[in-house]
DNA sequence: CTACTGTTAGTACCTAGTCATAATGTGTAG
DNA sequence: CTACACATTATGACTAGGTACTAACAGTAG
């Protein structure tokens, strides 16, 4: 079945969003149209060429992602991040995170996820937690997936501290909440592309 | 000043490791050699071309796996304890506790020590942290020994919470201070973790 | 019939490489 | 000084995955 131009373009957009590593040739084959049509589509949709797409993915990872923290020093997996603005990480609660007796996640793991996310979101070479105020709102059990969302709420608070609020959820339910007052070495400008 | 082949290749390796987004042409200029030399160098060092390098970075980003740094079951070694009264634990700051870049202990390890001590001192089957208020007073460096002292200050506070104050020291110097509001199931049993 | 949209085709050009081969420099041993 | 090795540079032909542009054709709408 042949797709209309609109359908094809919508699918094209989604396809490249899911997997930016596809060439025009492969796309042409996939949609049973010529390469030129694919190129016109990309032009209309403002989608850059393969190499640019790959470069974007790479650079996103490289310069934007984690400056103050190598990636493997973050507890949990960072899935979204805009430096000095907000960040999201995921932590799956595994056996090593829980009390062996009742399978409830130990508090410091939730703290560690939130704290390291707060450190990571800071656009600075040196970022350290100065103080924090936290609440554990409900028990998190083995197997649950904790999604921590950090938001920078104040860039230049008392003593030049940056305030980061982290809220952690399991299935939309708030399980942890913390306010972190972060020390940083400089006060970098916010720049976003 | 001209570099020897070996020096150049070593520098080339480091340069591309730091920033894989450099073309052969820029490298040639940087090292004051021809593009061909750069290519011979890359060949010898088994460094792929620009596009492949970028692709690698991009793909690495794409398929990043969760690497949850396991924190040991018991954080610090308990050296003294009187249930529902006070407790002391020792934690030696090792390489796995610090930021690789500056050798400063990551906040969540100090928190973990204090938190688990607060849990341990509670004389109950189930003890969980409800909320806490903490301060990191000075940086703790690799190799330092942190002594955490927990004191139960209130046995039946608001909502039946037990309040535990933990102070951590390095050489008598206060480096961390936290007040933990602990949830407990009952008010007796001898059992803790 | 004409105008317009959507599609396909083809050409020239681009970047950042590849590979193979040849021609230079430069340094050291005999 | 010559000979040879090794390092370096040059040259030409080729590649993928494009951009930018021009031209042509088929089907539909007015």
Coordinates of C-alpha atoms (C1' of nucleotides) in Angstrom, one line a residue:
Chain A
X1 CA 0.0 0.0 0.0
X2 CA 1.3 3.4 -1.0
X3 CA 1.4 6.1 1.6
X4 CA 0.4 9.7 1.0
X5 CA 3.0 12.3 1.2
X6 CA 1.9 13.4 4.6
X7 CA 1.8 9.9 6.0
X8 CA 5.2 9.2 4.6
X9 CA 6.7 12.3 6.1
X10 CA 5.2 11.7 9.5
X11 CA 6.5 8.2 9.5
X12 CA 9.9 9.4 8.2
X13 CA 10.1 11.8 11.1
X14 CA 9.3 9.1 13.6
X15 CA 11.6 6.7 12.0
X16 CA 14.6 9.0 12.2
X17 CA 13.7 10.1 15.7
X18 CA 13.8 6.4 16.7
X19 CA 16.9 5.7 14.8
X20 CA 18.9 8.5 13.3
X21 CA 21.5 6.1 11.8
X22 CA 19.6 5.4 8.6
X23 CA 20.7 6.6 5.1
X24 CA 18.5 8.1 2.5
X25 CA 19.0 5.0 0.4
X26 CA 17.6 2.7 3.1
X27 CA 14.7 5.1 3.7
X28 CA 13.9 5.2 0.0
X29 CA 13.7 1.5 0.0
X30 CA 11.6 1.4 3.1
X31 CA 9.0 3.8 1.7
X32 CA 9.3 2.5 -1.9
X33 CA 10.1 6.0 -3.3
X34 CA 13.2 7.4 -4.9
X35 CA 16.1 8.9 -3.0
X36 CA 15.2 12.3 -4.3
X37 CA 11.8 12.1 -2.7
X38 CA 13.4 11.3 0.6
X39 CA 15.6 14.2 0.2
X40 CA 12.8 16.5 -0.6
X41 CA 11.0 15.2 2.5
X42 CA 13.9 15.8 4.7
X43 CA 14.2 19.3 3.2
X44 CA 10.6 20.1 4.0
X45 CA 10.8 18.6 7.4
X46 CA 14.1 20.3 8.1
X47 CA 15.8 17.1 9.0
X48 CA 19.6 17.2 8.5
X49 CA 21.6 14.6 6.6
X50 CA 22.8 11.4 8.2
X51 CA 26.2 12.7 9.2
X52 CA 24.8 15.8 10.8
X53 CA 22.2 13.7 12.7
X54 CA 24.9 11.4 14.0
X55 CA 27.1 14.3 14.9
X56 CA 24.2 15.8 16.9
X57 CA 23.7 12.7 18.8
X58 CA 27.4 12.5 19.5
X59 CA 27.8 16.1 20.5
X60 CA 24.7 15.9 22.7
X61 CA 26.4 13.2 24.6
X62 CA 29.8 14.8 24.5
X63 CA 29.7 18.4 25.5
X64 CA 26.2 18.8 26.8
X65 CA 25.9 15.7 28.8
X66 CA 28.1 15.4 31.8
X67 CA 30.8 18.0 32.4
X68 CA 31.2 17.9 36.1
X69 CA 30.9 14.1 36.3
X70 CA 32.1 11.3 34.1
X71 CA 29.0 9.3 33.0
X72 CA 29.8 6.2 35.1
X73 CA 30.0 8.2 38.3
X74 CA 26.3 9.0 38.1
X75 CA 24.1 6.7 40.1
X76 CA 21.3 5.7 37.8
X77 CA 21.0 6.3 34.1
X78 CA 20.6 9.9 32.8
X79 CA 18.0 10.0 30.2
X80 CA 17.6 13.7 29.7
X81 CA 19.6 16.7 30.7
X82 CA 19.9 20.4 30.1
X83 CA 22.8 21.8 32.0
X84 CA 21.9 24.3 34.7
X85 CA 18.2 23.7 34.1
X86 CA 17.0 20.2 34.6
X87 CA 17.8 16.5 34.4
X88 CA 16.2 13.1 34.6
X89 CA 17.7 9.8 35.6
X90 CA 16.4 6.3 36.0
X91 CA 17.4 3.8 38.7
X92 CA 16.0 0.3 38.7
X93 CA 15.9 -1.1 42.3
X94 CA 17.9 -4.3 42.3
X95 CA 18.7 -6.8 45.1
X96 CA 21.8 -4.9 46.0
X97 CA 19.8 -1.8 46.8
X98 CA 17.3 -3.3 49.3
X99 CA 17.3 -4.5 52.8
X100 CA 17.6 -8.3 52.5
X101 CA 14.8 -8.8 55.0
X102 CA 12.0 -6.7 53.7
X103 CA 13.1 -5.8 50.1
X104 CA 12.7 -2.1 50.8
X105 CA 15.2 0.1 49.1
X106 CA 17.8 1.6 51.5
X107 CA 17.4 5.3 51.7
X108 CA 20.9 6.1 50.8
X109 CA 20.4 4.7 47.3
X110 CA 17.6 7.1 46.6
X111 CA 19.7 9.8 48.1
X112 CA 22.6 8.8 46.0
X113 CA 20.6 8.9 42.8
X114 CA 19.2 12.3 43.6
X115 CA 22.4 13.7 44.9
X116 CA 24.5 12.6 41.9
X117 CA 21.9 13.9 39.6
X118 CA 22.0 17.3 41.4
X119 CA 25.8 17.2 41.0
X120 CA 25.6 16.3 37.3
X121 CA 23.1 18.9 36.3
X122 CA 25.5 21.6 37.5
X123 CA 27.4 23.1 34.6
X124 CA 30.7 23.4 36.4
X125 CA 33.9 21.6 36.8
X126 CA 33.5 21.4 40.5
X127 CA 30.1 20.8 42.1
X128 CA 29.6 19.6 45.6
X129 CA 26.6 19.2 47.9
X130 CA 26.8 21.8 50.7
X131 CA 23.6 20.8 52.5
X132 CA 20.3 19.2 51.7
X133 CA 16.8 18.6 53.1
X134 CA 15.2 15.4 52.1
X135 CA 12.1 13.4 52.6
X136 CA 11.4 9.8 52.0
X137 CA 7.6 9.8 51.2
X138 CA 7.0 6.1 50.6
X139 CA 8.9 2.9 50.6
X140 CA 10.4 1.8 47.4
X141 CA 10.5 -1.9 46.7
X142 CA 12.7 -4.3 44.9
X143 CA 12.1 -4.2 41.1
X144 CA 10.6 -0.8 41.0
X145 CA 11.9 1.9 38.7
X146 CA 12.7 5.2 40.3
X147 CA 12.6 8.2 38.0
X148 CA 14.4 11.2 39.5
X149 CA 13.7 14.7 38.2
X150 CA 16.1 17.5 39.1
X151 CA 15.3 21.1 38.6
X152 CA 17.6 24.0 39.2
X153 CA 15.5 26.5 41.0
X154 CA 18.0 29.1 42.0
X155 CA 21.2 29.9 40.2
X156 CA 22.7 32.4 42.6
X157 CA 21.3 31.8 46.1
X158 CA 22.8 32.7 49.5
X159 CA 26.7 32.3 49.4
X160 CA 26.4 31.8 45.6
X161 CA 24.9 28.4 46.1
X162 CA 22.8 26.8 43.4
X163 CA 19.6 25.2 44.6
X164 CA 18.5 22.0 43.0
X165 CA 15.2 20.3 43.8
X166 CA 15.0 16.6 43.0
X167 CA 11.7 14.7 43.0
X168 CA 11.7 11.0 42.5
X169 CA 8.8 9.0 41.3
X170 CA 7.7 5.4 41.0
X171 CA 4.8 5.2 38.5
X172 CA 4.0 8.9 38.9
X173 CA 3.9 8.5 42.6
X174 CA 6.2 10.8 44.5
X175 CA 8.5 8.7 46.7
X176 CA 11.4 11.0 47.5
X177 CA 11.8 14.7 47.6
X178 CA 15.0 16.7 48.2
X179 CA 16.4 20.2 48.1
X180 CA 20.1 20.3 47.5
X181 CA 22.2 23.4 48.1
X182 CA 25.1 23.0 45.8
X183 CA 28.5 24.6 46.0
X184 CA 30.2 25.3 42.6
X185 CA 33.6 26.7 41.7
X186 CA 32.4 29.2 39.2
X187 CA 29.1 30.7 38.1
X188 CA 29.0 29.8 34.4
X189 CA 26.8 31.4 31.9
X190 CA 23.8 29.5 30.6
X191 CA 24.1 28.6 27.0
X192 CA 21.7 26.5 25.0
X193 CA 21.7 25.8 21.4
Chain B
X1 CA 59.7 22.7 17.9
X2 CA 59.3 19.6 16.0
X3 CA 58.1 16.4 17.6
X4 CA 59.4 13.0 17.0
X5 CA 57.1 10.4 15.4
X6 CA 56.5 8.7 18.7
X7 CA 55.8 11.9 20.5
X8 CA 53.4 13.1 17.8
X9 CA 51.6 9.8 17.8
X10 CA 51.2 9.8 21.5
X11 CA 49.9 13.4 21.4
X12 CA 47.7 12.5 18.5
X13 CA 46.1 9.7 20.5
X14 CA 45.5 11.9 23.5
X15 CA 44.1 14.7 21.4
X16 CA 41.6 12.5 19.7
X17 CA 40.7 10.9 22.9
X18 CA 39.9 14.3 24.4
X19 CA 38.1 15.5 21.3
X20 CA 37.2 13.0 18.6
X21 CA 35.7 15.8 16.5
X22 CA 38.9 16.9 14.8
X23 CA 39.6 16.4 11.1
X24 CA 42.9 15.1 9.7
X25 CA 43.4 18.5 8.2
X26 CA 43.2 20.3 11.5
X27 CA 45.5 17.7 13.0
X28 CA 48.0 18.2 10.2
X29 CA 48.1 21.9 10.9
X30 CA 48.3 21.3 14.7
X31 CA 51.3 19.1 14.4
X32 CA 52.8 20.9 11.4
X33 CA 52.9 17.8 9.2
X34 CA 51.0 16.8 6.1
X35 CA 47.6 15.2 6.0
X36 CA 49.3 12.0 4.7
X37 CA 51.4 11.8 7.8
X38 CA 48.4 12.1 10.0
X39 CA 46.7 9.3 8.1
X40 CA 49.8 7.1 8.4
X41 CA 49.8 7.8 12.1
X42 CA 46.1 6.9 12.5
X43 CA 46.7 3.8 10.5
X44 CA 49.5 2.7 12.8
X45 CA 47.6 3.6 15.9
X46 CA 44.4 2.0 14.6
X47 CA 42.4 5.1 15.0
X48 CA 39.4 5.3 12.7
X49 CA 38.4 8.2 10.5
X50 CA 36.5 11.2 11.8
X51 CA 33.1 9.9 10.7
X52 CA 33.6 6.6 12.4
X53 CA 34.9 8.3 15.5
X54 CA 31.8 10.4 15.7
X55 CA 29.6 7.5 15.0
X56 CA 31.2 5.6 17.9
X57 CA 30.5 8.4 20.3
X58 CA 26.9 8.6 19.1
X59 CA 26.3 4.9 19.3
X60 CA 28.0 4.7 22.7
X61 CA 25.5 7.3 23.9
X62 CA 22.6 5.4 22.3
X63 CA 23.3 2.1 23.9
X64 CA 24.5 3.3 27.3
X65 CA 23.9 0.6 29.9
X66 CA 22.9 1.1 33.5
X67 CA 25.9 0.7 35.7
X68 CA 24.6 1.0 39.2
X69 CA 27.6 1.3 41.5
X70 CA 26.9 -1.1 44.2
X71 CA 27.3 0.3 47.6
X72 CA 28.2 -2.3 50.2
X73 CA 25.6 -3.7 52.4
X74 CA 27.1 -2.2 55.5
X75 CA 28.5 1.3 55.1
X76 CA 31.3 1.7 57.5
X77 CA 32.3 -0.5 60.4
X78 CA 30.3 -0.2 63.6
X79 CA 32.7 0.0 66.5
X80 CA 30.4 0.9 69.3
X81 CA 26.7 0.7 69.8
X82 CA 24.0 0.9 72.5
X83 CA 20.6 0.3 71.0
X84 CA 18.2 3.3 71.0
X85 CA 21.0 5.4 72.6
X86 CA 24.1 5.9 70.4
X87 CA 26.4 4.3 67.9
X88 CA 29.8 4.9 66.2
X89 CA 31.0 3.7 62.9
X90 CA 34.2 4.2 60.9
X91 CA 34.5 4.6 57.1
X92 CA 37.9 4.8 55.3
X93 CA 37.6 6.8 52.2
X94 CA 38.9 4.7 49.3
X95 CA 39.2 5.3 45.6
X96 CA 35.7 4.0 44.9
X97 CA 34.2 6.7 47.2
X98 CA 35.7 9.7 45.5
X99 CA 35.2 11.7 42.3
X100 CA 38.0 10.5 40.0
X101 CA 38.8 14.0 39.0
X102 CA 39.4 15.7 42.3
X103 CA 39.6 12.9 44.9
X104 CA 36.8 14.4 47.0
X105 CA 34.5 12.0 48.6
X106 CA 31.1 11.9 47.0
X107 CA 28.4 13.2 49.3
X108 CA 26.2 10.2 49.2
X109 CA 28.8 8.0 50.8
X110 CA 29.0 10.2 53.9
X111 CA 25.2 10.2 53.8
X112 CA 25.1 6.4 53.4
X113 CA 27.4 6.0 56.4
X114 CA 25.3 8.3 58.6
X115 CA 22.0 7.0 57.3
X116 CA 22.8 3.4 57.8
X117 CA 24.2 4.1 61.3
X118 CA 20.9 5.9 62.1
X119 CA 19.0 2.8 60.9
X120 CA 21.2 0.5 62.9
X121 CA 20.9 2.3 66.1
X122 CA 17.1 1.9 66.1
X123 CA 16.0 -1.0 68.2
X124 CA 13.3 -2.2 65.9
X125 CA 12.5 -4.8 63.2
X126 CA 11.7 -2.1 60.7
X127 CA 13.5 1.2 60.7
X128 CA 13.4 3.6 57.8
X129 CA 14.4 7.1 57.2
X130 CA 11.4 9.4 56.8
X131 CA 13.3 12.6 56.3
X132 CA 16.6 14.2 57.0
X133 CA 18.4 17.5 57.1
X134 CA 22.1 17.3 56.4
X135 CA 25.0 19.5 55.9
X136 CA 28.4 18.8 54.3
X137 CA 30.7 21.0 56.3
X138 CA 34.0 20.4 54.6
X139 CA 35.3 18.2 51.8
X140 CA 36.6 14.8 52.7
X141 CA 39.5 13.5 50.7
X142 CA 40.7 10.2 49.6
X143 CA 42.5 8.3 52.4
X144 CA 40.8 10.1 55.2
X145 CA 39.0 8.2 58.0
X146 CA 35.5 9.3 58.8
X147 CA 34.1 8.6 62.2
X148 CA 30.3 8.9 62.4
X149 CA 28.7 9.3 65.8
X150 CA 24.9 8.8 66.1
X151 CA 22.9 9.9 69.0
X152 CA 19.2 9.2 69.6
X153 CA 17.8 12.5 70.8
X154 CA 14.1 11.9 70.8
X155 CA 12.4 8.6 71.2
X156 CA 8.8 9.5 70.5
X157 CA 8.7 12.7 68.5
X158 CA 6.0 13.9 66.2
X159 CA 4.1 11.0 64.5
X160 CA 6.0 8.6 66.7
X161 CA 9.3 9.3 64.9
X162 CA 12.6 8.7 66.5
X163 CA 15.1 11.5 65.9
X164 CA 18.8 10.6 65.4
X165 CA 21.5 13.1 65.1
X166 CA 24.7 12.0 63.3
X167 CA 28.0 13.9 63.4
X168 CA 30.9 12.8 61.3
X169 CA 34.5 13.7 62.0
X170 CA 37.9 13.5 60.3
X171 CA 40.5 14.0 63.0
X172 CA 38.1 15.6 65.4
X173 CA 37.0 18.0 62.7
X174 CA 33.3 18.0 62.0
X175 CA 32.8 17.3 58.3
X176 CA 29.2 16.2 58.2
X177 CA 26.1 16.7 60.3
X178 CA 22.7 15.3 59.8
X179 CA 19.4 15.0 61.6
X180 CA 17.4 11.9 60.7
X181 CA 13.8 11.5 61.4
X182 CA 13.2 7.7 61.5
X183 CA 10.1 5.7 61.1
X184 CA 9.8 2.6 63.2
X185 CA 7.2 -0.1 63.3
X186 CA 7.1 -0.7 67.1
X187 CA 8.9 0.5 70.1
X188 CA 10.9 -2.5 71.4
X189 CA 12.2 -5.6 69.5
X190 CA 15.9 -6.2 69.2
X191 CA 16.6 -6.6 65.6
X192 CA 18.2 -4.3 63.1
X193 CA 20.3 -4.1 60.1
Chain C
dC1 C1' -6.2 23.0 -22.0
dT2 C1' -3.5 24.9 -18.5
dA3 C1' -1.7 25.1 -13.8
dC4 C1' 0.0 22.9 -10.1
dT5 C1' 1.6 19.1 -7.1
dG6 C1' 4.2 15.1 -6.4
dT7 C1' 7.7 12.4 -8.0
dT8 C1' 11.7 10.9 -10.4
dA9 C1' 16.1 11.7 -13.0
dG10 C1' 20.5 13.5 -13.8
dT11 C1' 24.4 16.6 -13.3
dA12 C1' 28.0 19.1 -10.9
dC13 C1' 30.0 19.8 -6.6
dC14 C1' 31.3 18.8 -1.6
dT15 C1' 33.7 16.7 2.5
dA16 C1' 36.5 13.7 4.7
dG17 C1' 38.0 10.3 4.0
dT18 C1' 40.2 5.6 1.4
dC19 C1' 44.2 3.0 -1.2
dA20 C1' 48.3 2.5 -4.0
dT21 C1' 52.3 4.2 -5.7
dA22 C1' 56.0 7.3 -6.3
dA23 C1' 59.1 10.8 -5.0
dT24 C1' 61.4 13.3 -1.8
dG25 C1' 64.1 14.3 2.9
dT26 C1' 66.9 13.1 6.7
dG27 C1' 69.9 10.2 9.7
dT28 C1' 73.1 7.0 10.5
dA29 C1' 76.5 3.0 9.4
dG30 C1' 80.1 1.6 6.9
Chain D
dC1 C1' 81.0 10.4 0.8
dT2 C1' 77.9 6.9 -0.5
dA3 C1' 74.2 3.6 0.6
dC4 C1' 70.3 2.4 2.7
dA5 C1' 66.4 2.7 5.9
dC6 C1' 62.9 5.1 7.5
dA7 C1' 59.9 9.1 7.7
dT8 C1' 57.5 12.2 5.2
dT9 C1' 55.1 14.3 1.4
dA10 C1' 53.0 14.2 -3.2
dT11 C1' 49.9 12.5 -6.7
dG12 C1' 46.1 10.4 -8.7
dA13 C1' 42.0 7.6 -8.6
dC14 C1' 38.1 6.2 -5.9
dT15 C1' 34.3 6.2 -2.1
dA16 C1' 29.9 7.4 0.7
dG17 C1' 26.5 10.2 1.5
dG18 C1' 25.2 13.8 0.8
dT19 C1' 23.8 19.4 -1.3
dA20 C1' 22.0 22.3 -4.9
dC21 C1' 20.1 22.8 -9.0
dT22 C1' 17.6 21.8 -13.4
dA23 C1' 14.6 19.2 -16.1
dA24 C1' 10.9 16.1 -17.1
dC25 C1' 6.7 13.5 -16.5
dA26 C1' 2.2 11.9 -14.6
dG27 C1' -2.1 12.9 -12.5
dT28 C1' -5.5 15.9 -10.9
dA29 C1' -8.2 20.5 -10.3
dG30 C1' -10.2 24.3 -12.2

